[in-house]
Amino acid sequence: MARSMWRGAISFGMVAIPVRMYLATEAHSAVAFRQLCPHCQQPIKQLRHCPQDDHVVPFNETLKGYEVAKNQFVLIDESDLDKLPLKTTKTIDIVEFVDRTEVPLGLYVKSAYYLEPEDVGVKPFALLSRALADTNKVAVAKVALRDREHLCLIQVEGNALLCNTLNWPDEIRSTEELNLPANVKISDKEVQMATSLIENLSDTFKPERYTDDYKAAFQQIV
């Protein structure tokens, strides 16, 4: 397993379970292109250019700024971020437990992470996992990752706990913006044909059967 990306504790009530967090997925399918110079066909560099003084700014000299009005910024450094009153910077703070079926995963789930217990947290980690499995519950929690707080979901995944970051409710767009069909007349025969087609193509989900055809085709030309 790769190096952990976060260390902290799962916290709920008086319980704190020390854990490490790892990315649960890694990108293999993406076909990456580099931007090349048209003359020498070598990679070009993207420079950080200041249009005000017309000069290039080295990366290690750049500052963070939050725009409060047009072209007006408040400077922010790491010490300011460290002072934020968020207990979720070092803890996965469980807010409540809900039934697994209550969360519309298709809309909310963003990223997936595995949680692994530190040596001193093995037993309480196993106890939480067993309790979640026996009650068919998931934990709704908050955690701060990469300079922002995330809503997240903790659920059992084999012997591990899976932490999925979620979209905040105000990040979900309404379907009212879409031009969706309404009151479309459909005959019973058409429904029967569509249902029959679905049943004929139905199977158990086995993701290992699927391959990235675009990537395979692209590799044939390079």
PDB file of C-alpha atoms in Angstrom:
ATOM      1  CA  MET A   1       0.000   0.000   0.000  1.00  0.00           C
ATOM      2  CA  ALA A   2       1.222   3.528  -0.772  1.00  0.00           C
ATOM      3  CA  ARG A   3       2.073   6.052   1.919  1.00  0.00           C
ATOM      4  CA  SER A   4      -0.941   7.331   3.839  1.00  0.00           C
ATOM      5  CA  MET A   5      -2.236  10.750   2.787  1.00  0.00           C
ATOM      6  CA  TRP A   6      -3.761  11.647   6.171  1.00  0.00           C
ATOM      7  CA  ARG A   7      -3.453  10.568   9.793  1.00  0.00           C
ATOM      8  CA  GLY A   8      -5.912  11.356  12.522  1.00  0.00           C
ATOM      9  CA  ALA A   9      -8.768   9.749  14.416  1.00  0.00           C
ATOM     10  CA  ILE A  10     -12.363   8.706  13.897  1.00  0.00           C
ATOM     11  CA  SER A  11     -14.252  10.522  16.634  1.00  0.00           C
ATOM     12  CA  PHE A  12     -17.767   9.994  17.991  1.00  0.00           C
ATOM     13  CA  GLY A  13     -18.988  10.544  21.526  1.00  0.00           C
ATOM     14  CA  MET A  14     -16.130   9.754  23.896  1.00  0.00           C
ATOM     15  CA  VAL A  15     -14.534   7.361  21.378  1.00  0.00           C
ATOM     16  CA  ALA A  16     -11.438   8.193  19.300  1.00  0.00           C
ATOM     17  CA  ILE A  17      -9.976   5.599  16.920  1.00  0.00           C
ATOM     18  CA  PRO A  18      -6.537   6.499  15.468  1.00  0.00           C
ATOM     19  CA  VAL A  19      -6.483   5.794  11.724  1.00  0.00           C
ATOM     20  CA  ARG A  20      -4.542   6.361   8.525  1.00  0.00           C
ATOM     21  CA  MET A  21      -6.211   7.274   5.249  1.00  0.00           C
ATOM     22  CA  TYR A  22      -5.254   6.010   1.782  1.00  0.00           C
ATOM     23  CA  LEU A  23      -6.601   6.708  -1.680  1.00  0.00           C
ATOM     24  CA  ALA A  24      -8.892   3.815  -2.643  1.00  0.00           C
ATOM     25  CA  THR A  25      -8.575   4.409  -6.385  1.00  0.00           C
ATOM     26  CA  GLU A  26      -5.852   5.331  -8.851  1.00  0.00           C
ATOM     27  CA  ALA A  27      -6.139   6.495 -12.439  1.00  0.00           C
ATOM     28  CA  HIS A  28      -4.837   4.087 -15.091  1.00  0.00           C
ATOM     29  CA  SER A  29      -7.219   4.721 -17.950  1.00  0.00           C
ATOM     30  CA  ALA A  30      -6.552   8.369 -18.695  1.00  0.00           C
ATOM     31  CA  VAL A  31      -4.627   9.055 -21.901  1.00  0.00           C
ATOM     32  CA  ALA A  32      -2.347  11.963 -21.033  1.00  0.00           C
ATOM     33  CA  PHE A  33      -1.077  14.380 -23.653  1.00  0.00           C
ATOM     34  CA  ARG A  34       1.808  16.825 -23.274  1.00  0.00           C
ATOM     35  CA  GLN A  35       1.862  20.223 -24.941  1.00  0.00           C
ATOM     36  CA  LEU A  36       4.855  20.439 -27.294  1.00  0.00           C
ATOM     37  CA  CYS A  37       6.687  23.197 -29.107  1.00  0.00           C
ATOM     38  CA  PRO A  38       5.747  23.084 -32.837  1.00  0.00           C
ATOM     39  CA  HIS A  39       9.384  23.683 -33.847  1.00  0.00           C
ATOM     40  CA  CYS A  40      11.469  21.312 -31.691  1.00  0.00           C
ATOM     41  CA  GLN A  41       8.617  19.028 -30.531  1.00  0.00           C
ATOM     42  CA  GLN A  42       9.686  19.166 -26.894  1.00  0.00           C
ATOM     43  CA  PRO A  43       7.453  19.877 -23.862  1.00  0.00           C
ATOM     44  CA  ILE A  44       6.730  23.520 -23.205  1.00  0.00           C
ATOM     45  CA  LYS A  45       6.677  25.101 -19.737  1.00  0.00           C
ATOM     46  CA  GLN A  46       3.803  27.092 -18.325  1.00  0.00           C
ATOM     47  CA  LEU A  47       5.198  30.141 -16.580  1.00  0.00           C
ATOM     48  CA  ARG A  48       3.405  32.150 -13.883  1.00  0.00           C
ATOM     49  CA  HIS A  49       3.244  35.579 -15.439  1.00  0.00           C
ATOM     50  CA  CYS A  50       2.334  38.804 -13.620  1.00  0.00           C
ATOM     51  CA  PRO A  51       0.593  41.118 -16.122  1.00  0.00           C
ATOM     52  CA  GLN A  52       0.852  44.068 -13.725  1.00  0.00           C
ATOM     53  CA  ASP A  53       4.660  44.275 -13.816  1.00  0.00           C
ATOM     54  CA  ASP A  54       5.187  42.013 -16.855  1.00  0.00           C
ATOM     55  CA  HIS A  55       7.480  39.483 -15.211  1.00  0.00           C
ATOM     56  CA  VAL A  56       7.584  35.771 -14.389  1.00  0.00           C
ATOM     57  CA  VAL A  57       6.938  34.814 -10.746  1.00  0.00           C
ATOM     58  CA  PRO A  58       8.770  31.707  -9.418  1.00  0.00           C
ATOM     59  CA  PHE A  59       6.419  29.166  -7.838  1.00  0.00           C
ATOM     60  CA  ASN A  60       8.090  29.396  -4.414  1.00  0.00           C
ATOM     61  CA  GLU A  61       7.419  33.149  -4.336  1.00  0.00           C
ATOM     62  CA  THR A  62       3.683  33.002  -5.062  1.00  0.00           C
ATOM     63  CA  LEU A  63       1.223  33.987  -2.341  1.00  0.00           C
ATOM     64  CA  LYS A  64      -2.306  32.853  -1.537  1.00  0.00           C
ATOM     65  CA  GLY A  65      -5.021  35.484  -1.704  1.00  0.00           C
ATOM     66  CA  TYR A  66      -8.790  35.512  -1.198  1.00  0.00           C
ATOM     67  CA  GLU A  67     -10.649  37.974  -3.429  1.00  0.00           C
ATOM     68  CA  VAL A  68     -13.021  40.113  -1.313  1.00  0.00           C
ATOM     69  CA  ALA A  69     -13.821  42.595  -4.102  1.00  0.00           C
ATOM     70  CA  LYS A  70     -12.736  43.021  -7.709  1.00  0.00           C
ATOM     71  CA  ASN A  71      -8.907  43.035  -7.713  1.00  0.00           C
ATOM     72  CA  GLN A  72      -8.830  43.342  -3.910  1.00  0.00           C
ATOM     73  CA  PHE A  73      -7.297  40.438  -2.015  1.00  0.00           C
ATOM     74  CA  VAL A  74      -6.693  39.391   1.562  1.00  0.00           C
ATOM     75  CA  LEU A  75      -3.392  37.527   1.883  1.00  0.00           C
ATOM     76  CA  ILE A  76      -3.631  34.088   3.514  1.00  0.00           C
ATOM     77  CA  ASP A  77      -0.702  31.939   4.637  1.00  0.00           C
ATOM     78  CA  GLU A  78      -0.431  28.482   6.182  1.00  0.00           C
ATOM     79  CA  SER A  79      -0.404  29.858   9.732  1.00  0.00           C
ATOM     80  CA  ASP A  80      -3.792  31.485   9.085  1.00  0.00           C
ATOM     81  CA  LEU A  81      -5.205  28.177   7.869  1.00  0.00           C
ATOM     82  CA  ASP A  82      -3.769  26.349  10.887  1.00  0.00           C
ATOM     83  CA  LYS A  83      -5.697  28.725  13.168  1.00  0.00           C
ATOM     84  CA  LEU A  84      -9.080  27.864  11.667  1.00  0.00           C
ATOM     85  CA  PRO A  85     -11.388  26.593  14.469  1.00  0.00           C
ATOM     86  CA  LEU A  86     -12.012  23.217  12.828  1.00  0.00           C
ATOM     87  CA  LYS A  87     -11.653  20.051  14.862  1.00  0.00           C
ATOM     88  CA  THR A  88     -11.987  18.095  11.606  1.00  0.00           C
ATOM     89  CA  THR A  89      -8.394  18.925  10.574  1.00  0.00           C
ATOM     90  CA  LYS A  90      -7.189  15.985  12.657  1.00  0.00           C
ATOM     91  CA  THR A  91     -10.380  14.000  13.173  1.00  0.00           C
ATOM     92  CA  ILE A  92     -13.117  12.375  11.148  1.00  0.00           C
ATOM     93  CA  ASP A  93     -15.956  13.718  13.248  1.00  0.00           C
ATOM     94  CA  ILE A  94     -18.982  11.407  13.085  1.00  0.00           C
ATOM     95  CA  VAL A  95     -22.219  13.399  13.273  1.00  0.00           C
ATOM     96  CA  GLU A  96     -24.769  10.591  13.049  1.00  0.00           C
ATOM     97  CA  PHE A  97     -25.476   7.069  11.813  1.00  0.00           C
ATOM     98  CA  VAL A  98     -28.096   6.437   9.107  1.00  0.00           C
ATOM     99  CA  ASP A  99     -29.422   3.468   7.140  1.00  0.00           C
ATOM    100  CA  ARG A 100     -27.303   2.615   4.092  1.00  0.00           C
ATOM    101  CA  THR A 101     -30.316   2.979   1.802  1.00  0.00           C
ATOM    102  CA  GLU A 102     -31.011   6.567   2.892  1.00  0.00           C
ATOM    103  CA  VAL A 103     -28.048   8.137   1.082  1.00  0.00           C
ATOM    104  CA  PRO A 104     -28.482   8.738  -2.703  1.00  0.00           C
ATOM    105  CA  LEU A 105     -24.915   7.743  -3.589  1.00  0.00           C
ATOM    106  CA  GLY A 106     -25.248   8.519  -7.277  1.00  0.00           C
ATOM    107  CA  LEU A 107     -25.658  12.229  -6.558  1.00  0.00           C
ATOM    108  CA  TYR A 108     -23.480  12.677  -3.519  1.00  0.00           C
ATOM    109  CA  VAL A 109     -20.342  10.501  -3.730  1.00  0.00           C
ATOM    110  CA  LYS A 110     -17.119  12.188  -4.923  1.00  0.00           C
ATOM    111  CA  SER A 111     -13.927  10.369  -3.848  1.00  0.00           C
ATOM    112  CA  ALA A 112     -13.100   7.100  -2.077  1.00  0.00           C
ATOM    113  CA  TYR A 113     -10.522   6.465   0.651  1.00  0.00           C
ATOM    114  CA  TYR A 114      -9.608   3.428   2.742  1.00  0.00           C
ATOM    115  CA  LEU A 115      -9.213   3.784   6.492  1.00  0.00           C
ATOM    116  CA  GLU A 116      -6.711   1.619   8.364  1.00  0.00           C
ATOM    117  CA  PRO A 117      -6.281   1.530  12.153  1.00  0.00           C
ATOM    118  CA  GLU A 118      -3.105   2.514  13.936  1.00  0.00           C
ATOM    119  CA  ASP A 119      -1.743  -0.248  16.175  1.00  0.00           C
ATOM    120  CA  VAL A 120      -3.438   1.151  19.289  1.00  0.00           C
ATOM    121  CA  GLY A 121      -6.780   1.413  17.476  1.00  0.00           C
ATOM    122  CA  VAL A 122      -7.144  -2.113  16.079  1.00  0.00           C
ATOM    123  CA  LYS A 123      -9.808  -3.365  18.510  1.00  0.00           C
ATOM    124  CA  PRO A 124     -12.094  -0.279  18.505  1.00  0.00           C
ATOM    125  CA  PHE A 125     -11.719  -0.133  14.702  1.00  0.00           C
ATOM    126  CA  ALA A 126     -12.846  -3.775  14.423  1.00  0.00           C
ATOM    127  CA  LEU A 127     -15.681  -3.113  16.874  1.00  0.00           C
ATOM    128  CA  LEU A 128     -16.961  -0.136  14.857  1.00  0.00           C
ATOM    129  CA  SER A 129     -16.751  -2.157  11.630  1.00  0.00           C
ATOM    130  CA  ARG A 130     -18.704  -5.050  13.156  1.00  0.00           C
ATOM    131  CA  ALA A 131     -21.341  -2.740  14.619  1.00  0.00           C
ATOM    132  CA  LEU A 132     -21.857  -0.967  11.280  1.00  0.00           C
ATOM    133  CA  ALA A 133     -22.208  -4.297   9.473  1.00  0.00           C
ATOM    134  CA  ASP A 134     -24.616  -5.767  12.039  1.00  0.00           C
ATOM    135  CA  THR A 135     -26.868  -2.689  12.045  1.00  0.00           C
ATOM    136  CA  ASN A 136     -26.593  -2.049   8.278  1.00  0.00           C
ATOM    137  CA  LYS A 137     -25.731   1.558   9.103  1.00  0.00           C
ATOM    138  CA  VAL A 138     -23.257   4.065   7.680  1.00  0.00           C
ATOM    139  CA  ALA A 139     -21.663   6.981   9.500  1.00  0.00           C
ATOM    140  CA  VAL A 140     -22.158  10.545   8.297  1.00  0.00           C
ATOM    141  CA  ALA A 141     -19.123  12.600   9.255  1.00  0.00           C
ATOM    142  CA  LYS A 142     -16.973  15.633   8.478  1.00  0.00           C
ATOM    143  CA  VAL A 143     -13.256  15.778   7.735  1.00  0.00           C
ATOM    144  CA  ALA A 144     -10.894  18.507   6.526  1.00  0.00           C
ATOM    145  CA  LEU A 145      -8.743  17.492   3.545  1.00  0.00           C
ATOM    146  CA  ARG A 146      -6.701  19.667   1.190  1.00  0.00           C
ATOM    147  CA  ASP A 147      -7.677  23.036   2.640  1.00  0.00           C
ATOM    148  CA  ARG A 148     -11.427  22.415   2.795  1.00  0.00           C
ATOM    149  CA  GLU A 149     -13.933  20.594   4.962  1.00  0.00           C
ATOM    150  CA  HIS A 150     -15.767  17.657   3.410  1.00  0.00           C
ATOM    151  CA  LEU A 151     -18.966  15.877   4.249  1.00  0.00           C
ATOM    152  CA  CYS A 152     -18.207  12.154   4.180  1.00  0.00           C
ATOM    153  CA  LEU A 153     -19.689   8.715   4.595  1.00  0.00           C
ATOM    154  CA  ILE A 154     -17.996   5.831   6.427  1.00  0.00           C
ATOM    155  CA  GLN A 155     -19.091   2.298   5.622  1.00  0.00           C
ATOM    156  CA  VAL A 156     -17.774  -1.253   5.799  1.00  0.00           C
ATOM    157  CA  GLU A 157     -15.789  -2.497   2.798  1.00  0.00           C
ATOM    158  CA  GLY A 158     -14.513  -6.023   3.456  1.00  0.00           C
ATOM    159  CA  ASN A 159     -12.139  -5.818   6.428  1.00  0.00           C
ATOM    160  CA  ALA A 160     -11.591  -2.113   5.855  1.00  0.00           C
ATOM    161  CA  LEU A 161     -13.658   0.980   6.404  1.00  0.00           C
ATOM    162  CA  LEU A 162     -14.364   3.042   3.310  1.00  0.00           C
ATOM    163  CA  CYS A 163     -14.588   6.818   3.576  1.00  0.00           C
ATOM    164  CA  ASN A 164     -16.415   8.494   0.691  1.00  0.00           C
ATOM    165  CA  THR A 165     -16.333  12.276   0.469  1.00  0.00           C
ATOM    166  CA  LEU A 166     -19.712  13.705  -0.504  1.00  0.00           C
ATOM    167  CA  ASN A 167     -21.025  16.760  -2.282  1.00  0.00           C
ATOM    168  CA  TRP A 168     -22.570  19.338   0.028  1.00  0.00           C
ATOM    169  CA  PRO A 169     -26.328  19.764  -0.526  1.00  0.00           C
ATOM    170  CA  ASP A 170     -25.839  23.223  -2.078  1.00  0.00           C
ATOM    171  CA  GLU A 171     -23.485  21.667  -4.663  1.00  0.00           C
ATOM    172  CA  ILE A 172     -26.233  19.440  -6.088  1.00  0.00           C
ATOM    173  CA  ARG A 173     -27.926  20.980  -9.097  1.00  0.00           C
ATOM    174  CA  SER A 174     -31.683  20.634  -9.491  1.00  0.00           C
ATOM    175  CA  THR A 175     -33.192  18.672 -12.363  1.00  0.00           C
ATOM    176  CA  GLU A 176     -35.538  21.623 -12.866  1.00  0.00           C
ATOM    177  CA  GLU A 177     -32.813  23.127 -15.069  1.00  0.00           C
ATOM    178  CA  LEU A 178     -33.216  20.264 -17.546  1.00  0.00           C
ATOM    179  CA  ASN A 179     -35.686  19.987 -20.391  1.00  0.00           C
ATOM    180  CA  LEU A 180     -37.105  16.625 -19.356  1.00  0.00           C
ATOM    181  CA  PRO A 181     -40.045  14.941 -21.132  1.00  0.00           C
ATOM    182  CA  ALA A 182     -43.373  14.885 -19.343  1.00  0.00           C
ATOM    183  CA  ASN A 183     -46.655  13.127 -20.079  1.00  0.00           C
ATOM    184  CA  VAL A 184     -45.165  11.091 -22.919  1.00  0.00           C
ATOM    185  CA  LYS A 185     -47.670   8.572 -24.247  1.00  0.00           C
ATOM    186  CA  ILE A 186     -46.216   5.052 -24.050  1.00  0.00           C
ATOM    187  CA  SER A 187     -48.142   1.896 -24.885  1.00  0.00           C
ATOM    188  CA  ASP A 188     -48.119  -1.273 -22.786  1.00  0.00           C
ATOM    189  CA  LYS A 189     -46.534  -3.128 -25.703  1.00  0.00           C
ATOM    190  CA  GLU A 190     -43.630  -0.652 -25.861  1.00  0.00           C
ATOM    191  CA  VAL A 191     -43.063  -0.980 -22.114  1.00  0.00           C
ATOM    192  CA  GLN A 192     -43.097  -4.779 -22.425  1.00  0.00           C
ATOM    193  CA  MET A 193     -40.521  -4.681 -25.238  1.00  0.00           C
ATOM    194  CA  ALA A 194     -38.228  -2.354 -23.273  1.00  0.00           C
ATOM    195  CA  THR A 195     -38.579  -4.475 -20.135  1.00  0.00           C
ATOM    196  CA  SER A 196     -37.806  -7.634 -22.098  1.00  0.00           C
ATOM    197  CA  LEU A 197     -34.653  -6.059 -23.540  1.00  0.00           C
ATOM    198  CA  ILE A 198     -33.467  -5.024 -20.082  1.00  0.00           C
ATOM    199  CA  GLU A 199     -34.075  -8.517 -18.714  1.00  0.00           C
ATOM    200  CA  ASN A 200     -32.166 -10.113 -21.609  1.00  0.00           C
ATOM    201  CA  LEU A 201     -29.144  -7.880 -20.934  1.00  0.00           C
ATOM    202  CA  SER A 202     -29.273  -8.242 -17.145  1.00  0.00           C
ATOM    203  CA  ASP A 203     -26.385  -9.876 -15.267  1.00  0.00           C
ATOM    204  CA  THR A 204     -24.457  -9.582 -12.012  1.00  0.00           C
ATOM    205  CA  PHE A 205     -22.052  -6.643 -11.792  1.00  0.00           C
ATOM    206  CA  LYS A 206     -18.474  -7.833 -12.454  1.00  0.00           C
ATOM    207  CA  PRO A 207     -16.314  -4.738 -13.087  1.00  0.00           C
ATOM    208  CA  GLU A 208     -13.281  -6.828 -14.089  1.00  0.00           C
ATOM    209  CA  ARG A 209     -15.101  -7.689 -17.317  1.00  0.00           C
ATOM    210  CA  TYR A 210     -14.958  -4.113 -18.528  1.00  0.00           C
ATOM    211  CA  THR A 211     -11.970  -2.543 -20.272  1.00  0.00           C
ATOM    212  CA  ASP A 212     -11.134   0.911 -21.555  1.00  0.00           C
ATOM    213  CA  ASP A 213     -11.491   0.464 -25.325  1.00  0.00           C
ATOM    214  CA  TYR A 214     -10.364   4.034 -26.031  1.00  0.00           C
ATOM    215  CA  LYS A 215      -7.069   3.505 -24.209  1.00  0.00           C
ATOM    216  CA  ALA A 216      -6.481   0.151 -25.945  1.00  0.00           C
ATOM    217  CA  ALA A 217      -7.198   1.655 -29.372  1.00  0.00           C
ATOM    218  CA  PHE A 218      -4.967   4.652 -28.668  1.00  0.00           C
ATOM    219  CA  GLN A 219      -2.060   2.416 -27.648  1.00  0.00           C
ATOM    220  CA  GLN A 220      -2.247   0.766 -31.077  1.00  0.00           C
ATOM    221  CA  ILE A 221      -1.279   4.029 -32.783  1.00  0.00           C
ATOM    222  CA  VAL A 222       1.652   5.048 -30.544  1.00  0.00           C
TER     223      VAL A 222
END
